[in-house]
PDB file of C-alpha atoms in Angstrom:
ATOM      1  CA  MET A   1    -109.462  61.945 172.303  1.00  0.00           C
ATOM      2  CA  ALA A   2    -109.385  63.096 169.277  1.00  0.00           C
ATOM      3  CA  ALA A   3    -109.051  66.984 168.333  1.00  0.00           C
ATOM      4  CA  SER A   4    -112.204  68.733 167.739  1.00  0.00           C
ATOM      5  CA  ALA A   5    -113.560  70.781 164.378  1.00  0.00           C
ATOM      6  CA  PHE A   6    -112.062  74.940 166.107  1.00  0.00           C
ATOM      7  CA  GLY A   7    -109.576  76.636 165.296  1.00  0.00           C
ATOM      8  CA  CYS A   8    -109.024  79.898 162.579  1.00  0.00           C
ATOM      9  CA  GLU A   9    -108.756  80.472 158.840  1.00  0.00           C
ATOM     10  CA  HIS A  10    -104.972  79.649 158.762  1.00  0.00           C
ATOM     11  CA  TYR A  11    -105.417  76.441 161.247  1.00  0.00           C
ATOM     12  CA  VAL A  12    -107.298  73.560 162.521  1.00  0.00           C
ATOM     13  CA  ARG A  13    -106.826  73.101 166.528  1.00  0.00           C
ATOM     14  CA  SER A  14    -108.885  73.105 169.869  1.00  0.00           C
ATOM     15  CA  CYS A  15    -106.740  75.555 171.709  1.00  0.00           C
ATOM     16  CA  LEU A  16    -105.681  79.388 172.466  1.00  0.00           C
ATOM     17  CA  LEU A  17    -102.064  80.758 171.804  1.00  0.00           C
ATOM     18  CA  LYS A  18    -101.507  83.146 175.162  1.00  0.00           C
ATOM     19  CA  ALA A  19     -98.851  85.911 173.383  1.00  0.00           C
ATOM     20  CA  PRO A  20     -95.885  86.427 175.759  1.00  0.00           C
ATOM     21  CA  CYS A  21     -96.168  89.769 174.503  1.00  0.00           C
ATOM     22  CA  CYS A  22     -99.541  90.879 175.429  1.00  0.00           C
ATOM     23  CA  GLY A  23    -100.903  87.968 177.542  1.00  0.00           C
ATOM     24  CA  LYS A  24    -103.931  87.594 174.953  1.00  0.00           C
ATOM     25  CA  PHE A  25    -105.512  84.833 173.716  1.00  0.00           C
ATOM     26  CA  TYR A  26    -105.207  84.482 170.357  1.00  0.00           C
ATOM     27  CA  VAL A  27    -105.666  80.852 168.231  1.00  0.00           C
ATOM     28  CA  CYS A  28    -103.021  81.357 166.422  1.00  0.00           C
ATOM     29  CA  ARG A  29     -99.435  83.958 165.566  1.00  0.00           C
ATOM     30  CA  LEU A  30    -101.318  84.819 161.844  1.00  0.00           C
ATOM     31  CA  CYS A  31    -105.120  86.204 164.401  1.00  0.00           C
ATOM     32  CA  HIS A  32    -102.626  87.865 166.400  1.00  0.00           C
ATOM     33  CA  ASP A  33    -100.160  89.754 164.505  1.00  0.00           C
ATOM     34  CA  ALA A  34    -103.482  91.037 161.934  1.00  0.00           C
ATOM     35  CA  GLU A  35    -104.928  92.567 165.090  1.00  0.00           C
ATOM     36  CA  GLU A  36    -101.769  93.559 167.463  1.00  0.00           C
ATOM     37  CA  GLN A  37     -99.291  95.855 166.622  1.00  0.00           C
ATOM     38  CA  HIS A  38     -96.594  93.720 167.383  1.00  0.00           C
ATOM     39  CA  ASN A  39     -95.667  90.016 166.149  1.00  0.00           C
ATOM     40  CA  LEU A  40     -96.646  86.881 168.811  1.00  0.00           C
ATOM     41  CA  ASP A  41     -92.985  85.127 168.703  1.00  0.00           C
ATOM     42  CA  ARG A  42     -94.284  80.849 168.625  1.00  0.00           C
ATOM     43  CA  PHE A  43     -91.317  80.326 169.946  1.00  0.00           C
ATOM     44  CA  GLN A  44     -91.930  81.701 173.169  1.00  0.00           C
ATOM     45  CA  VAL A  45     -95.489  80.339 173.618  1.00  0.00           C
ATOM     46  CA  GLN A  46     -95.526  78.580 176.946  1.00  0.00           C
ATOM     47  CA  VAL A  47     -99.436  78.613 178.180  1.00  0.00           C
ATOM     48  CA  VAL A  48    -102.259  77.991 176.057  1.00  0.00           C
ATOM     49  CA  LYS A  49    -106.467  77.509 177.037  1.00  0.00           C
ATOM     50  CA  CYS A  50    -108.679  74.819 175.860  1.00  0.00           C
ATOM     51  CA  SER A  51    -111.392  75.442 173.465  1.00  0.00           C
ATOM     52  CA  VAL A  52    -113.655  73.056 175.020  1.00  0.00           C
ATOM     53  CA  CYS A  53    -113.162  73.130 179.011  1.00  0.00           C
ATOM     54  CA  LYS A  54    -111.781  76.784 178.873  1.00  0.00           C
ATOM     55  CA  LYS A  55    -108.633  74.610 181.068  1.00  0.00           C
ATOM     56  CA  VAL A  56    -105.489  77.456 180.853  1.00  0.00           C
ATOM     57  CA  GLN A  57    -102.443  75.047 181.278  1.00  0.00           C
ATOM     58  CA  LYS A  58     -98.766  74.464 179.612  1.00  0.00           C
ATOM     59  CA  ALA A  59     -98.285  74.207 175.871  1.00  0.00           C
ATOM     60  CA  GLN A  60     -98.667  70.426 175.102  1.00  0.00           C
ATOM     61  CA  GLN A  61    -100.658  67.991 172.223  1.00  0.00           C
ATOM     62  CA  THR A  62    -103.213  67.234 174.986  1.00  0.00           C
ATOM     63  CA  CYS A  63    -106.159  69.209 177.342  1.00  0.00           C
ATOM     64  CA  GLU A  64    -104.978  67.789 181.193  1.00  0.00           C
ATOM     65  CA  GLU A  65    -108.505  68.664 181.865  1.00  0.00           C
ATOM     66  CA  CYS A  66    -111.031  67.136 179.643  1.00  0.00           C
ATOM     67  CA  GLY A  67    -108.203  65.343 177.118  1.00  0.00           C
ATOM     68  CA  ILE A  68    -108.885  66.333 174.189  1.00  0.00           C
ATOM     69  CA  LYS A  69    -105.984  66.827 171.803  1.00  0.00           C
ATOM     70  CA  PHE A  70    -105.931  70.141 170.902  1.00  0.00           C
ATOM     71  CA  GLY A  71    -104.047  68.895 166.793  1.00  0.00           C
ATOM     72  CA  GLU A  72    -103.539  66.208 165.275  1.00  0.00           C
ATOM     73  CA  TYR A  73     -99.906  67.165 164.741  1.00  0.00           C
ATOM     74  CA  TYR A  74     -98.061  69.288 167.022  1.00  0.00           C
ATOM     75  CA  CYS A  75     -94.483  70.093 167.308  1.00  0.00           C
ATOM     76  CA  ASP A  76     -93.010  71.178 170.912  1.00  0.00           C
ATOM     77  CA  VAL A  77     -90.614  73.966 169.569  1.00  0.00           C
ATOM     78  CA  CYS A  78     -92.789  76.040 166.542  1.00  0.00           C
ATOM     79  CA  HIS A  79     -95.842  75.324 169.668  1.00  0.00           C
ATOM     80  CA  LEU A  80     -97.924  74.731 165.939  1.00  0.00           C
ATOM     81  CA  PHE A  81    -101.472  72.814 166.234  1.00  0.00           C
ATOM     82  CA  ASP A  82    -103.030  71.374 163.118  1.00  0.00           C
ATOM     83  CA  LYS A  83    -104.625  68.870 161.257  1.00  0.00           C
ATOM     84  CA  ASP A  84    -102.897  66.435 160.022  1.00  0.00           C
ATOM     85  CA  LYS A  85    -101.059  67.260 156.547  1.00  0.00           C
ATOM     86  CA  LYS A  86     -97.702  65.416 156.391  1.00  0.00           C
ATOM     87  CA  GLN A  87     -95.966  68.000 158.991  1.00  0.00           C
ATOM     88  CA  TYR A  88     -92.860  67.497 160.175  1.00  0.00           C
ATOM     89  CA  HIS A  89     -89.830  69.886 161.879  1.00  0.00           C
ATOM     90  CA  CYS A  90     -87.026  70.702 160.468  1.00  0.00           C
ATOM     91  CA  GLU A  91     -83.859  71.807 162.538  1.00  0.00           C
ATOM     92  CA  GLN A  92     -82.030  73.464 159.573  1.00  0.00           C
ATOM     93  CA  CYS A  93     -84.601  75.507 158.598  1.00  0.00           C
ATOM     94  CA  GLY A  94     -85.827  75.479 162.127  1.00  0.00           C
ATOM     95  CA  ILE A  95     -89.569  76.060 161.599  1.00  0.00           C
ATOM     96  CA  CYS A  96     -92.353  72.831 160.951  1.00  0.00           C
ATOM     97  CA  ARG A  97     -92.790  71.977 156.943  1.00  0.00           C
ATOM     98  CA  ILE A  98     -95.825  71.010 155.578  1.00  0.00           C
ATOM     99  CA  GLY A  99     -94.897  66.587 154.115  1.00  0.00           C
ATOM    100  CA  PRO A 100     -94.043  64.127 154.008  1.00  0.00           C
ATOM    101  CA  ARG A 101     -90.840  64.591 154.953  1.00  0.00           C
ATOM    102  CA  GLU A 102     -89.637  61.980 152.237  1.00  0.00           C
ATOM    103  CA  LYS A 103     -90.445  63.953 149.612  1.00  0.00           C
ATOM    104  CA  TYR A 104     -88.178  67.020 150.838  1.00  0.00           C
ATOM    105  CA  PHE A 105     -84.411  67.179 152.022  1.00  0.00           C
ATOM    106  CA  HIS A 106     -82.833  70.652 152.877  1.00  0.00           C
ATOM    107  CA  CYS A 107     -80.493  72.305 150.929  1.00  0.00           C
ATOM    108  CA  GLN A 108     -77.410  74.015 153.130  1.00  0.00           C
ATOM    109  CA  LYS A 109     -76.211  76.658 150.970  1.00  0.00           C
ATOM    110  CA  CYS A 110     -79.906  77.401 150.314  1.00  0.00           C
ATOM    111  CA  ASN A 111     -80.585  76.976 153.647  1.00  0.00           C
ATOM    112  CA  LEU A 112     -84.093  76.059 152.566  1.00  0.00           C
ATOM    113  CA  CYS A 113     -86.016  72.144 152.276  1.00  0.00           C
ATOM    114  CA  LEU A 114     -86.839  71.949 148.992  1.00  0.00           C
ATOM    115  CA  ALA A 115     -89.159  68.616 146.522  1.00  0.00           C
ATOM    116  CA  SER A 116     -86.890  65.709 146.586  1.00  0.00           C
ATOM    117  CA  ASP A 117     -86.259  66.162 142.595  1.00  0.00           C
ATOM    118  CA  LEU A 118     -84.394  69.419 142.906  1.00  0.00           C
ATOM    119  CA  GLN A 119     -81.664  67.202 144.436  1.00  0.00           C
ATOM    120  CA  GLY A 120     -78.481  67.954 142.536  1.00  0.00           C
ATOM    121  CA  ASN A 121     -80.756  70.117 139.782  1.00  0.00           C
ATOM    122  CA  HIS A 122     -81.039  73.599 140.958  1.00  0.00           C
ATOM    123  CA  LYS A 123     -78.812  76.588 141.238  1.00  0.00           C
ATOM    124  CA  CYS A 124     -78.188  77.289 145.062  1.00  0.00           C
ATOM    125  CA  VAL A 125     -78.093  80.897 146.288  1.00  0.00           C
ATOM    126  CA  GLU A 126     -77.016  81.623 149.386  1.00  0.00           C
ATOM    127  CA  ASN A 127     -79.925  81.781 151.793  1.00  0.00           C
ATOM    128  CA  VAL A 128     -82.657  82.225 149.378  1.00  0.00           C
ATOM    129  CA  SER A 129     -85.098  82.073 151.265  1.00  0.00           C
ATOM    130  CA  ARG A 130     -84.206  84.995 154.112  1.00  0.00           C
ATOM    131  CA  GLN A 131     -85.161  87.169 151.237  1.00  0.00           C
ATOM    132  CA  ASN A 132     -88.319  88.625 150.539  1.00  0.00           C
ATOM    133  CA  CYS A 133     -91.037  87.668 147.758  1.00  0.00           C
ATOM    134  CA  PRO A 134     -89.572  89.817 144.677  1.00  0.00           C
ATOM    135  CA  VAL A 135     -93.283  90.144 143.535  1.00  0.00           C
ATOM    136  CA  CYS A 136     -95.626  90.845 146.965  1.00  0.00           C
ATOM    137  CA  MET A 137     -92.646  91.312 149.392  1.00  0.00           C
ATOM    138  CA  GLU A 138     -93.858  88.930 151.864  1.00  0.00           C
ATOM    139  CA  ASP A 139     -91.635  86.840 154.181  1.00  0.00           C
ATOM    140  CA  ILE A 140     -90.605  83.411 152.054  1.00  0.00           C
ATOM    141  CA  HIS A 141     -89.197  81.291 154.641  1.00  0.00           C
ATOM    142  CA  THR A 142     -91.871  80.665 157.421  1.00  0.00           C
ATOM    143  CA  SER A 143     -94.602  81.784 155.031  1.00  0.00           C
ATOM    144  CA  ARG A 144     -97.604  78.661 155.010  1.00  0.00           C
ATOM    145  CA  ILE A 145     -97.118  79.664 151.368  1.00  0.00           C
ATOM    146  CA  GLY A 146     -94.910  77.073 149.289  1.00  0.00           C
ATOM    147  CA  ALA A 147     -91.943  78.721 147.288  1.00  0.00           C
ATOM    148  CA  HIS A 148     -91.391  78.427 143.860  1.00  0.00           C
ATOM    149  CA  VAL A 149     -87.632  78.001 142.725  1.00  0.00           C
ATOM    150  CA  LEU A 150     -86.684  79.282 139.558  1.00  0.00           C
ATOM    151  CA  PRO A 151     -83.986  78.271 136.750  1.00  0.00           C
ATOM    152  CA  CYS A 152     -81.442  80.908 138.650  1.00  0.00           C
ATOM    153  CA  GLY A 153     -82.112  80.201 141.731  1.00  0.00           C
ATOM    154  CA  HIS A 154     -84.321  82.881 143.307  1.00  0.00           C
ATOM    155  CA  LEU A 155     -87.248  82.103 144.921  1.00  0.00           C
ATOM    156  CA  LEU A 156     -90.925  83.413 145.142  1.00  0.00           C
ATOM    157  CA  HIS A 157     -94.251  82.604 146.541  1.00  0.00           C
ATOM    158  CA  LYS A 158     -96.304  79.819 144.471  1.00  0.00           C
ATOM    159  CA  THR A 159     -99.427  81.488 144.017  1.00  0.00           C
ATOM    160  CA  CYS A 160     -97.176  84.817 142.761  1.00  0.00           C
ATOM    161  CA  PHE A 161     -95.502  82.762 140.166  1.00  0.00           C
ATOM    162  CA  ASP A 162     -98.955  82.071 139.173  1.00  0.00           C
ATOM    163  CA  ASP A 163     -99.967  85.670 138.965  1.00  0.00           C
ATOM    164  CA  MET A 164     -97.135  86.764 137.437  1.00  0.00           C
ATOM    165  CA  CYS A 165     -97.545  84.686 134.091  1.00  0.00           C
ATOM    166  CA  LYS A 166    -100.788  85.296 134.324  1.00  0.00           C
ATOM    167  CA  THR A 167     -99.632  88.880 133.448  1.00  0.00           C
ATOM    168  CA  GLY A 168     -97.644  87.683 130.998  1.00  0.00           C
ATOM    169  CA  ALA A 169     -94.576  88.058 132.878  1.00  0.00           C
ATOM    170  CA  TYR A 170     -91.041  85.416 131.590  1.00  0.00           C
ATOM    171  CA  ARG A 171     -88.799  87.083 133.715  1.00  0.00           C
ATOM    172  CA  CYS A 172     -86.932  86.779 137.059  1.00  0.00           C
ATOM    173  CA  PRO A 173     -88.134  90.093 138.745  1.00  0.00           C
ATOM    174  CA  LEU A 174     -84.796  90.261 140.272  1.00  0.00           C
ATOM    175  CA  CYS A 175     -82.244  89.012 137.714  1.00  0.00           C
ATOM    176  CA  MET A 176     -84.157  88.681 134.466  1.00  0.00           C
ATOM    177  CA  HIS A 177     -82.991  85.699 133.686  1.00  0.00           C
ATOM    178  CA  SER A 178     -85.786  83.550 132.413  1.00  0.00           C
ATOM    179  CA  ALA A 179     -88.346  81.542 135.007  1.00  0.00           C
ATOM    180  CA  TRP A 180     -88.530  78.646 132.493  1.00  0.00           C
ATOM    181  CA  ASN A 181     -87.572  77.163 129.166  1.00  0.00           C
ATOM    182  CA  MET A 182     -88.144  79.173 126.393  1.00  0.00           C
ATOM    183  CA  ASP A 183     -87.221  77.546 123.691  1.00  0.00           C
ATOM    184  CA  ASN A 184     -91.241  76.822 122.423  1.00  0.00           C
ATOM    185  CA  CYS A 185     -91.593  81.087 122.631  1.00  0.00           C
ATOM    186  CA  TRP A 186     -88.600  81.724 120.688  1.00  0.00           C
ATOM    187  CA  GLU A 187     -89.133  79.138 118.129  1.00  0.00           C
ATOM    188  CA  ASP A 188     -92.600  80.719 117.537  1.00  0.00           C
ATOM    189  CA  LEU A 189     -90.367  84.881 117.915  1.00  0.00           C
ATOM    190  CA  ASP A 190     -88.400  83.307 115.235  1.00  0.00           C
ATOM    191  CA  LYS A 191     -91.403  82.322 112.448  1.00  0.00           C
ATOM    192  CA  GLU A 192     -92.974  85.935 113.252  1.00  0.00           C
ATOM    193  CA  ILE A 193     -89.879  87.774 112.560  1.00  0.00           C
ATOM    194  CA  SER A 194     -89.462  85.916 109.288  1.00  0.00           C
ATOM    195  CA  HIS A 195     -92.859  87.284 107.910  1.00  0.00           C
ATOM    196  CA  THR A 196     -92.575  90.282 108.999  1.00  0.00           C
ATOM    197  CA  PRO A 197     -89.331  92.503 107.208  1.00  0.00           C
ATOM    198  CA  MET A 198     -88.180  95.167 108.662  1.00  0.00           C
ATOM    199  CA  PRO A 199     -89.053  98.651 106.355  1.00  0.00           C
ATOM    200  CA  PRO A 200     -85.730  98.652 103.993  1.00  0.00           C
ATOM    201  CA  GLU A 201     -84.132 101.733 105.871  1.00  0.00           C
ATOM    202  CA  TYR A 202     -83.801  99.384 108.803  1.00  0.00           C
ATOM    203  CA  GLN A 203     -83.216  96.067 107.085  1.00  0.00           C
ATOM    204  CA  ASP A 204     -79.461  96.372 108.023  1.00  0.00           C
ATOM    205  CA  VAL A 205     -79.570  98.389 111.251  1.00  0.00           C
ATOM    206  CA  THR A 206     -77.791  96.679 114.012  1.00  0.00           C
ATOM    207  CA  VAL A 207     -77.968  97.455 117.646  1.00  0.00           C
ATOM    208  CA  LYS A 208     -76.010  95.995 120.072  1.00  0.00           C
ATOM    209  CA  ILE A 209     -77.233  94.053 122.812  1.00  0.00           C
ATOM    210  CA  MET A 210     -76.886  92.141 126.515  1.00  0.00           C
ATOM    211  CA  CYS A 211     -78.661  88.952 126.769  1.00  0.00           C
ATOM    212  CA  ASN A 212     -80.429  88.747 129.809  1.00  0.00           C
ATOM    213  CA  ASP A 213     -80.041  84.841 130.458  1.00  0.00           C
ATOM    214  CA  CYS A 214     -76.224  84.154 128.933  1.00  0.00           C
ATOM    215  CA  GLN A 215     -75.201  87.704 130.233  1.00  0.00           C
ATOM    216  CA  THR A 216     -73.438  87.512 126.525  1.00  0.00           C
ATOM    217  CA  HIS A 217     -72.614  91.760 124.655  1.00  0.00           C
ATOM    218  CA  CYS A 218     -73.352  91.038 121.153  1.00  0.00           C
ATOM    219  CA  THR A 219     -74.391  93.036 118.283  1.00  0.00           C
ATOM    220  CA  VAL A 220     -77.649  91.701 116.255  1.00  0.00           C
ATOM    221  CA  LEU A 221     -79.966  92.906 113.347  1.00  0.00           C
ATOM    222  CA  PHE A 222     -82.773  95.510 115.004  1.00  0.00           C
ATOM    223  CA  HIS A 223     -86.494  94.086 114.559  1.00  0.00           C
ATOM    224  CA  VAL A 224     -88.699  95.712 116.509  1.00  0.00           C
ATOM    225  CA  LEU A 225     -90.286  92.388 117.855  1.00  0.00           C
ATOM    226  CA  GLY A 226     -87.056  91.319 119.205  1.00  0.00           C
ATOM    227  CA  MET A 227     -83.143  91.018 118.559  1.00  0.00           C
ATOM    228  CA  LYS A 228     -81.779  87.558 119.397  1.00  0.00           C
ATOM    229  CA  CYS A 229     -78.994  87.003 121.426  1.00  0.00           C
ATOM    230  CA  SER A 230     -76.525  85.498 118.975  1.00  0.00           C
ATOM    231  CA  SER A 231     -74.634  83.431 121.687  1.00  0.00           C
ATOM    232  CA  CYS A 232     -78.012  81.159 123.085  1.00  0.00           C
ATOM    233  CA  GLY A 233     -80.440  81.689 120.713  1.00  0.00           C
ATOM    234  CA  SER A 234     -82.539  84.065 123.918  1.00  0.00           C
ATOM    235  CA  TYR A 235     -84.744  86.415 123.154  1.00  0.00           C
ATOM    236  CA  ASN A 236     -84.866  88.044 126.154  1.00  0.00           C
ATOM    237  CA  THR A 237     -82.293  90.487 125.411  1.00  0.00           C
ATOM    238  CA  ALA A 238     -81.685  94.763 126.400  1.00  0.00           C
ATOM    239  CA  GLN A 239     -80.933  97.209 124.059  1.00  0.00           C
ATOM    240  CA  ASP A 240     -76.865  98.112 124.669  1.00  0.00           C
ATOM    241  CA  GLY A 241     -77.206 101.949 122.512  1.00  0.00           C
ATOM    242  CA  GLY A 242     -78.596 103.157 120.301  1.00  0.00           C
ATOM    243  CA  LEU A 243     -79.071 101.512 116.558  1.00  0.00           C
ATOM    244  CA  ILE A 244     -76.225 101.613 114.359  1.00  0.00           C
ATOM    245  CA  PRO A 245     -76.645 101.957 110.517  1.00  0.00           C
ATOM    246  CA  ARG A 246     -75.091  98.490 108.531  1.00  0.00           C
ATOM    247  CA  GLN A 247     -72.359 101.208 107.309  1.00  0.00           C
ATOM    248  CA  GLN A 248     -70.765 102.292 110.122  1.00  0.00           C
ATOM    249  CA  GLN A 249     -70.835  99.251 111.982  1.00  0.00           C
ATOM    250  CA  GLN A 250     -68.445  97.987 108.662  1.00  0.00           C
ATOM    251  CA  GLN A 251     -66.014 100.971 109.494  1.00  0.00           C
ATOM    252  CA  GLN A 252     -66.124 100.124 113.228  1.00  0.00           C
ATOM    253  CA  GLU A 253     -65.052  96.500 112.592  1.00  0.00           C
ATOM    254  CA  GLN A 254     -62.371  97.443 109.920  1.00  0.00           C
ATOM    255  CA  GLN A 255     -61.196 100.520 112.316  1.00  0.00           C
ATOM    256  CA  GLN A 256     -60.953  97.638 115.067  1.00  0.00           C
TER     257      GLN A 256
END
């Protein structure tokens, strides 16, 4: 018998989980955690109650009393019941992921399932998913929200990444590396700076900077709109000291 349209805002399922921690019945662990002062361990769930006939029984996919399926998808490790989303259980992650399986691979160093097009095409950060999202500070590894992989290898929730972009932020919150290819933005800034000369008293002033993208330290001309890394061309830089008049810079070079 097909599954009925029961469940909650998180999952479509036809049973309630008996929380091993408090003995109460909830549709899912998220509903439980929102109500209680403790968390439900999904792996310890052993008993469920049918939402149709109310039969209390061991955790399984089909009700032993009325024969209804508790979920189109069921994992007997995670005790996950839900509608079919092409889920699969990843042994290395230790939890179920939304698939289909053939579109994902498990990166051993990152210790996370990633989209197949990132295989051999991303920067690995060891156990990166075991850190909380640097934007919302919520868990990433077990989150129902997908993760976005930044060029630096750090992760944040896709929704948090979208919200960050809307604010105009373009740096990784953890390492300050550019969060995507900024070449077009840097070209636009080149043009804007070329049409916005500094006042005469600042035209020969230099400043030491550190590039957040390539980590190079260099000395460049100061401009209020931005200082360009002389190594990689990025404007994702930070001032590393005070302004240096051209004459002082020349004296320093001669002393060296």
